[in-house]
PDB file of C-alpha atoms in Angstrom:
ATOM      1  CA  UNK A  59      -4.073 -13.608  16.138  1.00 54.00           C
ATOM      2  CA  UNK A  60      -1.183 -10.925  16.066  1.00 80.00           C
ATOM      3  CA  UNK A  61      -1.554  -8.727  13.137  1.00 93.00           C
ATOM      4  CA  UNK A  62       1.980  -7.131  11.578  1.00 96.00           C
ATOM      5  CA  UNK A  63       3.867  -5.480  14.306  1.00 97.00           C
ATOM      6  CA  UNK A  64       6.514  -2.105  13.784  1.00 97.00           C
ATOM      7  CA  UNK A  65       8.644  -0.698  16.017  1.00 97.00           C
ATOM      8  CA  UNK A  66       9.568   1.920  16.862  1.00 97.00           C
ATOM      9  CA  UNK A  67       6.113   3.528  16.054  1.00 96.00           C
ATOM     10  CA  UNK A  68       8.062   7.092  15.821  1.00 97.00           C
ATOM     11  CA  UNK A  69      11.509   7.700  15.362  1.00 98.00           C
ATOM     12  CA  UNK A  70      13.071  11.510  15.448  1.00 98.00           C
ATOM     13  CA  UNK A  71      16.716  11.442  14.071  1.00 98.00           C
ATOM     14  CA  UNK A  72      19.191  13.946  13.401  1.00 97.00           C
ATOM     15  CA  UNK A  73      20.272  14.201   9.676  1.00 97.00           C
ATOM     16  CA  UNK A  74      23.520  11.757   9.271  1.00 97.00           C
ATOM     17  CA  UNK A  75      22.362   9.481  11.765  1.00 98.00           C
ATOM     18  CA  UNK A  76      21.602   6.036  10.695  1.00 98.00           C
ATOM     19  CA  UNK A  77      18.125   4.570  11.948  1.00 98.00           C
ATOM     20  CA  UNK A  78      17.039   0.777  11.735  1.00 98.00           C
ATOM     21  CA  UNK A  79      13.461   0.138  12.226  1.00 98.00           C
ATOM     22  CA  UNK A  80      11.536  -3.297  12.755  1.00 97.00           C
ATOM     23  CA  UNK A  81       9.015  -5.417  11.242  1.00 97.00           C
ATOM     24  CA  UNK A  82       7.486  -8.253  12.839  1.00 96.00           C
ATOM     25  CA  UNK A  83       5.079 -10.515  10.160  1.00 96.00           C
ATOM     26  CA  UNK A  84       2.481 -12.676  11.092  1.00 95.00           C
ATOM     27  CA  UNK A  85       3.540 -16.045  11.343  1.00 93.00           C
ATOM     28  CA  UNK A  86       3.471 -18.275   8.589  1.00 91.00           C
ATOM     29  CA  UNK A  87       3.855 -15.056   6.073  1.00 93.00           C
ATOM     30  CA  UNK A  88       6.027 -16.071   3.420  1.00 91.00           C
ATOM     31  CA  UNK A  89       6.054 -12.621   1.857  1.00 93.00           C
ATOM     32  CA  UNK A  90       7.540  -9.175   3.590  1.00 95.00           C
ATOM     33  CA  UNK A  91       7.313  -6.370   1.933  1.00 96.00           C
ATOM     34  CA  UNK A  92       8.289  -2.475   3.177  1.00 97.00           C
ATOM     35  CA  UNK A  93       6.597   0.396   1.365  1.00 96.00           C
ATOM     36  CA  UNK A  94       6.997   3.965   2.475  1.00 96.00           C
ATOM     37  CA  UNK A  95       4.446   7.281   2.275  1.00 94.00           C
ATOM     38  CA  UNK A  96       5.620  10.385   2.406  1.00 90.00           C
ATOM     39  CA  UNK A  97       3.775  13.599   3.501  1.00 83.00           C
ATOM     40  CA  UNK A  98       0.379  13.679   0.788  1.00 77.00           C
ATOM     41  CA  UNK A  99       2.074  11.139  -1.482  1.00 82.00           C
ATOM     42  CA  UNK A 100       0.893   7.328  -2.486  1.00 86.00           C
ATOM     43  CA  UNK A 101       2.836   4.317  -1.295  1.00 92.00           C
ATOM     44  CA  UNK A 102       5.920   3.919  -2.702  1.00 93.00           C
ATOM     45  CA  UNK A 103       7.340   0.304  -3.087  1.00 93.00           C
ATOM     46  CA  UNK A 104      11.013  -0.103  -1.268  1.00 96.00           C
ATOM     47  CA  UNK A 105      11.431  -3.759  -0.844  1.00 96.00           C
ATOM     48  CA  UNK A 106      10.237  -7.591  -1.304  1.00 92.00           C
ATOM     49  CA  UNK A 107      10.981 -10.653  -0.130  1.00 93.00           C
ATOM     50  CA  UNK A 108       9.443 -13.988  -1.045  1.00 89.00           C
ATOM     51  CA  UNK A 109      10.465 -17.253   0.631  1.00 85.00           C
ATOM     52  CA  UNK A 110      13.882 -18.382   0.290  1.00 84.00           C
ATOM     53  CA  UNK A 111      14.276 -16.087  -3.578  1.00 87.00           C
ATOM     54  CA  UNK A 112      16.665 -13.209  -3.996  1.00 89.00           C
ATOM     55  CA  UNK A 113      14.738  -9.936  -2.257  1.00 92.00           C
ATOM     56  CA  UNK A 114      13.251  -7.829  -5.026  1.00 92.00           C
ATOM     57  CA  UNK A 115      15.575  -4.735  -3.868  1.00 94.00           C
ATOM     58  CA  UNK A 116      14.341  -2.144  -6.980  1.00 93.00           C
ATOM     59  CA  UNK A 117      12.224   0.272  -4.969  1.00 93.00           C
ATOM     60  CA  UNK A 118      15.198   0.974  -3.242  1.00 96.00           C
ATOM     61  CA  UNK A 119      16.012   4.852  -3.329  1.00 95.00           C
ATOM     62  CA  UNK A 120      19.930   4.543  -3.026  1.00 95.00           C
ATOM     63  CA  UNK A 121      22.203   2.567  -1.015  1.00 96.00           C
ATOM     64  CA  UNK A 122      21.746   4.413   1.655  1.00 98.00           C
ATOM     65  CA  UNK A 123      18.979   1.951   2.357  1.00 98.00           C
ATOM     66  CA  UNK A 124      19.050  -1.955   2.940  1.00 97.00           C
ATOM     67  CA  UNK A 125      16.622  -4.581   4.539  1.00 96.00           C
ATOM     68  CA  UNK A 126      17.296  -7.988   5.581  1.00 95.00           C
ATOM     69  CA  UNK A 127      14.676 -10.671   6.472  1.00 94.00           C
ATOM     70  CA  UNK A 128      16.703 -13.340   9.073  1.00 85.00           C
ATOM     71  CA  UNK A 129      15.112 -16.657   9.165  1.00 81.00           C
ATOM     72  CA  UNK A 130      12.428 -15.719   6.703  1.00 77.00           C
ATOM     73  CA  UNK A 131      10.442 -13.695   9.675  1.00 90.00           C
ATOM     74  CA  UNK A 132      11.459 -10.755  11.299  1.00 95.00           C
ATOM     75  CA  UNK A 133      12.953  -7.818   9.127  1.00 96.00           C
ATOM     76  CA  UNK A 134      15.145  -5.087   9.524  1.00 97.00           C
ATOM     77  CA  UNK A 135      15.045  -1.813   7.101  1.00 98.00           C
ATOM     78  CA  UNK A 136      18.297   0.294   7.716  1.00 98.00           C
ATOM     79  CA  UNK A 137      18.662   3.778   6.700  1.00 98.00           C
ATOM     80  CA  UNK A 138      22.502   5.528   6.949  1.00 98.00           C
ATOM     81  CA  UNK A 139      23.420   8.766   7.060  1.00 98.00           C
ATOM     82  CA  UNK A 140      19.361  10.299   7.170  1.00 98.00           C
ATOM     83  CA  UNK A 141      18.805  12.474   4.834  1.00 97.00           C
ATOM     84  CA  UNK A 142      15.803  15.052   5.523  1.00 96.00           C
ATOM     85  CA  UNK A 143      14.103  13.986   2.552  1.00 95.00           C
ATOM     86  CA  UNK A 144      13.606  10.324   3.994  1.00 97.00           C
ATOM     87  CA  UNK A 145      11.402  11.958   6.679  1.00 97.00           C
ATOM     88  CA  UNK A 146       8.256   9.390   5.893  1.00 97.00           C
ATOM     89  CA  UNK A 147       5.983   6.534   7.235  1.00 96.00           C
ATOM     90  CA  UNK A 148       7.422   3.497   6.744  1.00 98.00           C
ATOM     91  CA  UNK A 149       5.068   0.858   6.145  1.00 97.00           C
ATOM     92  CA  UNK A 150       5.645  -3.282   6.431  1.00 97.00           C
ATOM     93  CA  UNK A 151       3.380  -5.899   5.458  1.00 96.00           C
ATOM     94  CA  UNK A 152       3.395  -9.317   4.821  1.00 95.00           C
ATOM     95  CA  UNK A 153       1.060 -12.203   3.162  1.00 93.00           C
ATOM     96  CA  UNK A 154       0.897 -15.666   2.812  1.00 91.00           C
ATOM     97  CA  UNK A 155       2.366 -14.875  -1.350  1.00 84.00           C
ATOM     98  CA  UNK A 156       1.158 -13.761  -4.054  1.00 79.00           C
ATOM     99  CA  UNK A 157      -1.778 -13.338  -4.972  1.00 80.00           C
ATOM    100  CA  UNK A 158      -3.231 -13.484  -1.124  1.00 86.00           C
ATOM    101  CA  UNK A 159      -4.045  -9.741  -0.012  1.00 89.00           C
ATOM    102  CA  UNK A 160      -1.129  -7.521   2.315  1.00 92.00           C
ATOM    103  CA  UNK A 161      -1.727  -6.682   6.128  1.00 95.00           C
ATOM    104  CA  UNK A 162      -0.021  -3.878   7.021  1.00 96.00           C
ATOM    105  CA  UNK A 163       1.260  -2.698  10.383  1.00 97.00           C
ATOM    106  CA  UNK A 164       0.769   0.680  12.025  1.00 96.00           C
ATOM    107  CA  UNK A 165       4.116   2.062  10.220  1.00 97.00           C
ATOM    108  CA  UNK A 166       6.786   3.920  11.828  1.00 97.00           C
ATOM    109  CA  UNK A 167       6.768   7.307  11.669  1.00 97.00           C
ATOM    110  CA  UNK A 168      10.424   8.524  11.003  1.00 98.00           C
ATOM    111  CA  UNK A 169      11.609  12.820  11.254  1.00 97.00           C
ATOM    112  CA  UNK A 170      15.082  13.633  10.173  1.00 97.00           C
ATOM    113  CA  UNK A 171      15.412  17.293  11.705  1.00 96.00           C
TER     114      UNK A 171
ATOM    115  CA  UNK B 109       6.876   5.830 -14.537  1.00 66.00           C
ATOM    116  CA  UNK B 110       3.405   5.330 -12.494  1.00 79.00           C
ATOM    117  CA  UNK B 111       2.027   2.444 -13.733  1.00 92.00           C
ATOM    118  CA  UNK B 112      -1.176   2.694 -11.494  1.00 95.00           C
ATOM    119  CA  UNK B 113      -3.113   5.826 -11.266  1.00 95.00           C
ATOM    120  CA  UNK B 114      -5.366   7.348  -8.942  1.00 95.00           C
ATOM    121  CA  UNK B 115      -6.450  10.419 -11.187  1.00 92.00           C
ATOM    122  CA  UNK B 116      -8.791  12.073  -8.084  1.00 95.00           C
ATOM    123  CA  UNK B 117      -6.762  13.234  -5.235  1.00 94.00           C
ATOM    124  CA  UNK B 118     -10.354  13.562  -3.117  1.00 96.00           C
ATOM    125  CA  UNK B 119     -13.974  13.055  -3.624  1.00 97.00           C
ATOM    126  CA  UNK B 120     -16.853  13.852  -1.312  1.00 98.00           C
ATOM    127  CA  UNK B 121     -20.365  12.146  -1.098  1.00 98.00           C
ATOM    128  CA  UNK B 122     -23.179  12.566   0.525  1.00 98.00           C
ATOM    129  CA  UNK B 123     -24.007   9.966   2.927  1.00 98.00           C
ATOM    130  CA  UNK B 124     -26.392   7.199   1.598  1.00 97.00           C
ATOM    131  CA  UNK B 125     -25.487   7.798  -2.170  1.00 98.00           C
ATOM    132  CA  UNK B 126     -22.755   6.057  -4.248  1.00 98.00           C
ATOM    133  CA  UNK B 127     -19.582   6.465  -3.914  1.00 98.00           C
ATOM    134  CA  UNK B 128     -17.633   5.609  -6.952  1.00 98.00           C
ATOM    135  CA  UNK B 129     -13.613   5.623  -7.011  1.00 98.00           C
ATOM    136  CA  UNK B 130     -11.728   5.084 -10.075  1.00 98.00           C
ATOM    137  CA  UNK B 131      -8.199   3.729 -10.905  1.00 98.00           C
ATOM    138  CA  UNK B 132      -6.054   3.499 -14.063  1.00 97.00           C
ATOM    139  CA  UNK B 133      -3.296   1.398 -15.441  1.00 97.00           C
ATOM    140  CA  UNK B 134      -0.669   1.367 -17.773  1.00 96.00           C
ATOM    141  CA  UNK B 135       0.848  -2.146 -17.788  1.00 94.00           C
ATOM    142  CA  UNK B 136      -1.372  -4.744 -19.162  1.00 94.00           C
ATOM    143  CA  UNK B 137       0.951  -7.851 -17.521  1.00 93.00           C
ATOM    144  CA  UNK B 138      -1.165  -7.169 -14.391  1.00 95.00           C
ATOM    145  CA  UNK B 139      -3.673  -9.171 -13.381  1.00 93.00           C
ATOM    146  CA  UNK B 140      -4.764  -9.201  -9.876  1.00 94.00           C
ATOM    147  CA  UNK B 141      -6.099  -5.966  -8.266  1.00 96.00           C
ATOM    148  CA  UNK B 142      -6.767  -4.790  -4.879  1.00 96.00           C
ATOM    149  CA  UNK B 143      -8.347  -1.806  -3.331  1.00 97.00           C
ATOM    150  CA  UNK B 144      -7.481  -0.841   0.191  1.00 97.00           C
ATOM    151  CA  UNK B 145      -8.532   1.731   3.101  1.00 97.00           C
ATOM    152  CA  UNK B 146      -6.884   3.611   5.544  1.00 95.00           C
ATOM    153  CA  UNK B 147      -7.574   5.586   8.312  1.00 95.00           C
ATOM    154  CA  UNK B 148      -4.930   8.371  10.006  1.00 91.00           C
ATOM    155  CA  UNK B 149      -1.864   6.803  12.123  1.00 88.00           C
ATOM    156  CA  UNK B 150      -3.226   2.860  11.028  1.00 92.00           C
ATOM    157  CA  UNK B 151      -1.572   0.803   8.112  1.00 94.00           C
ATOM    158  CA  UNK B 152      -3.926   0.216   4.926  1.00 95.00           C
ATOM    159  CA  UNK B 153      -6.423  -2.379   5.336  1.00 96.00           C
ATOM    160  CA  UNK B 154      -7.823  -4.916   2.754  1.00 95.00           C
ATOM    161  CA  UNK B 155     -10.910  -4.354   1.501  1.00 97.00           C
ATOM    162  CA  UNK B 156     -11.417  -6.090  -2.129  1.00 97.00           C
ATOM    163  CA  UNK B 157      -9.732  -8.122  -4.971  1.00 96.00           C
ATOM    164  CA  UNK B 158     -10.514  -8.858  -8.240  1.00 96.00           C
ATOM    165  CA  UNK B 159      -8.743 -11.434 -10.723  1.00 95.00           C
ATOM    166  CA  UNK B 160      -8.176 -10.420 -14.590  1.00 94.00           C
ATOM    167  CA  UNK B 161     -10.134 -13.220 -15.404  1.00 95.00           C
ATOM    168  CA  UNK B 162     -13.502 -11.380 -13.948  1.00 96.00           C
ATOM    169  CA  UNK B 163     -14.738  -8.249 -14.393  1.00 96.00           C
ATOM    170  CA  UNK B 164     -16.823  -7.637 -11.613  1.00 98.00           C
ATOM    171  CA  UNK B 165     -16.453  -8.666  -7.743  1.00 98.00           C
ATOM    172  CA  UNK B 166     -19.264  -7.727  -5.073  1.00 98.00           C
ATOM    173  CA  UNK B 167     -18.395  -7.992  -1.615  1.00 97.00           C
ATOM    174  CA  UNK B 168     -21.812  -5.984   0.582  1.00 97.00           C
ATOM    175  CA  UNK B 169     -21.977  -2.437  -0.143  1.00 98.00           C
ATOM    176  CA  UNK B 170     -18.332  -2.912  -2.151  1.00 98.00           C
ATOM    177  CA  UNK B 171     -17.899  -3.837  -5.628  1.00 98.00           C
ATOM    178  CA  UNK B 172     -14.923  -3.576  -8.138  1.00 98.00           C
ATOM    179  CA  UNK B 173     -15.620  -3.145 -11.565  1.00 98.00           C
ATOM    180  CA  UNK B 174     -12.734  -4.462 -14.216  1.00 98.00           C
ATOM    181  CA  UNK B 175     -12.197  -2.856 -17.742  1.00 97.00           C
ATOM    182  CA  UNK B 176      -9.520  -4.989 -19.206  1.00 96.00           C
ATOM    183  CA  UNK B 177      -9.703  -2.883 -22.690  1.00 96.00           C
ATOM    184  CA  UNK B 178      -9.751   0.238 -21.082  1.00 97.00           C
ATOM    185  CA  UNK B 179      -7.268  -0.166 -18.267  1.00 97.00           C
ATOM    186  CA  UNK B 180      -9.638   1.222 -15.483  1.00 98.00           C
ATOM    187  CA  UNK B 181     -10.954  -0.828 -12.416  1.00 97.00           C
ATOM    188  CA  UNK B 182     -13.581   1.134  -9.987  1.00 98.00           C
ATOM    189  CA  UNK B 183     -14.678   0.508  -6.926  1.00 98.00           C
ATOM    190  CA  UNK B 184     -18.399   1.475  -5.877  1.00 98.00           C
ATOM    191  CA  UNK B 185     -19.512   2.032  -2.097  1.00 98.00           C
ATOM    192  CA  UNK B 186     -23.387   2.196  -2.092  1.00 97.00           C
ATOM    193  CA  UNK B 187     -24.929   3.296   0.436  1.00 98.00           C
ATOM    194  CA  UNK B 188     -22.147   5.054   1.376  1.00 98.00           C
ATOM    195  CA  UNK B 189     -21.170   5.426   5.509  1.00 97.00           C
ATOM    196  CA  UNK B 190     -19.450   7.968   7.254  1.00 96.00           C
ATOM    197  CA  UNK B 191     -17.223   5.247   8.487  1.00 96.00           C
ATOM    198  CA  UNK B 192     -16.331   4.650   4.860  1.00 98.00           C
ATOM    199  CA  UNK B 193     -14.454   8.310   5.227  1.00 98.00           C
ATOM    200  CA  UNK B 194     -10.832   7.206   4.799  1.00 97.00           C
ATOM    201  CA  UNK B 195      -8.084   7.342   2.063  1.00 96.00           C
ATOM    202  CA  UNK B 196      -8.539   4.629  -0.391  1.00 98.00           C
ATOM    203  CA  UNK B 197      -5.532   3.000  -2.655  1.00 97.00           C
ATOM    204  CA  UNK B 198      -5.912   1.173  -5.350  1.00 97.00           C
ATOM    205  CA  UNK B 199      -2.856  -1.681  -6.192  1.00 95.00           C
ATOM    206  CA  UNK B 200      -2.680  -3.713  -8.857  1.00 94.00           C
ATOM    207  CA  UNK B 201       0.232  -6.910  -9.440  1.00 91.00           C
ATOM    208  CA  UNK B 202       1.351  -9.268 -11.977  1.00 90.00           C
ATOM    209  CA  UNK B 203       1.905 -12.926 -10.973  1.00 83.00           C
ATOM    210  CA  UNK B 204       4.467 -13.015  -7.826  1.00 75.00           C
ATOM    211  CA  UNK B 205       5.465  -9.707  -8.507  1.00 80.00           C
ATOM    212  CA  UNK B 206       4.999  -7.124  -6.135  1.00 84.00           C
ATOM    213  CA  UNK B 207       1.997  -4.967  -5.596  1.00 89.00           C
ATOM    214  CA  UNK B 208       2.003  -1.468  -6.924  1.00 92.00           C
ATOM    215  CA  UNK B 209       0.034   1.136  -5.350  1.00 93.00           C
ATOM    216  CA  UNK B 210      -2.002   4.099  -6.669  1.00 94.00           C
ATOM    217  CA  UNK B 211      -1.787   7.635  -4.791  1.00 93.00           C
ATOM    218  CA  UNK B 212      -4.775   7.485  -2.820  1.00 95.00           C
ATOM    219  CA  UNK B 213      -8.090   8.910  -3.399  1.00 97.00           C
ATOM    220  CA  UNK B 214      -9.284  10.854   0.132  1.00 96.00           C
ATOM    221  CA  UNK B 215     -12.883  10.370   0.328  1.00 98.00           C
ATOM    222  CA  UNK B 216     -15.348  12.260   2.632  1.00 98.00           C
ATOM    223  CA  UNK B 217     -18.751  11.454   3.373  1.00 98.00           C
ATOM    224  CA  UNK B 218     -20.835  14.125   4.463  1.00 95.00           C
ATOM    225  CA  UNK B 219     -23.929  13.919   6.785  1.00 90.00           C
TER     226      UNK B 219
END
């Protein structure tokens, strides 16, 4: 079957723009979660969310940054006004909960210039 | 406040000998851990799990040692590959929290 799909796979934005990039789950995923890794750094957790519960929003950064999950499948992670310093790989994955293992998609790739 | 830690930035092994990785922790409410792969330009991939409740897991030529006293969980390739070559994270949870990830260990198998 379909693995976790991202989109755009690289994204090249001018600083102050805002970007919104795209997770697709696999179906049936209860759990979405968006991690990003930035240049020779580990994953860093941004956002969960599980079922129909409040989104586990303390990776976060600032409020610059927001995700939404619409009818607990596709989600949206919005960045406004870029900074260069959110230049990273954004990674989304999704499982079937706790404690079943992540798949990850291919990331997108974003460059504030 | 890094509550998992991957203390090795990269190792490098021979091909056919062990590869061992190692992984540290700092909050003992966890109690499922994970170790994943990745390759350049792909996401991380699953490779093995073990519960708190066991302290060793052996999946082929993978198996992840648990040291609940110590805080430390391994993960042993033997023989290693050169496909094993890859960055590998280590991630660690408690209950339906959500997963924490080390830093990554690179590790490079040589011919």
């Amino acid at each position: 079957g379909a693995g976790v799909s991202q989109s755009p796979s690289n994204k090249v934005t001018e600083k102050g723009k805002d970007v919104e990039l795209r997770c697709d789950p696999i179906s049936g995923h209860t759990a979405l979660y968006w991690y990003r890794q930035s240049l020779g750094q580990g994953l860093e957790f941004l956002i969960y969310f599980q079922g129909n519960s409040a989104p586990d929003k303390s990776g976060l950064p600032s409020d610059r940054f927001s995700a939404e999950r619409t009818g607990g499948s596709v989600s949206t992670l919005t960045i406004q006004r870029t900074q260069q310093e959110d230049s990273a790989v954004y990674l989304c994955a999704s499982s079937l909960g706790p404690p079943a293992p992540l798949h990850f998609g291919n990331g997108t790739r974003l460059t504030v210039t | 406040d890094q509550q998992v830690k991957q203390n090795s930035p990269s190792l490098s092994v021979q091909e056919g000998r062990i590869s061992i990785l190692n992984c540290d922790y700092t909050n003992s409410m966890f109690d499922y851990f994970l170790w994943y792969k990745k390759y350049p330009a792909e996401g991380p991939t699953f490779l093995i799990s073990i519960s708190s409740i066991k302290d060793k897991n052996e999946d082929g030529r993978f198996t992840v040692f648990l040291n609940k006293s110590a805080k430390h969980l391994s993960l042993h390739i033997v023989p290693s590959q050169p496909g094993d070559s890859a960055v590998y994270f280590c991630a660690a949870s408690s209950g339906a929290q959500k997963l924490v990830f080390g830093q990554g260990t690179r590790l490079t198998i040589n011919p």
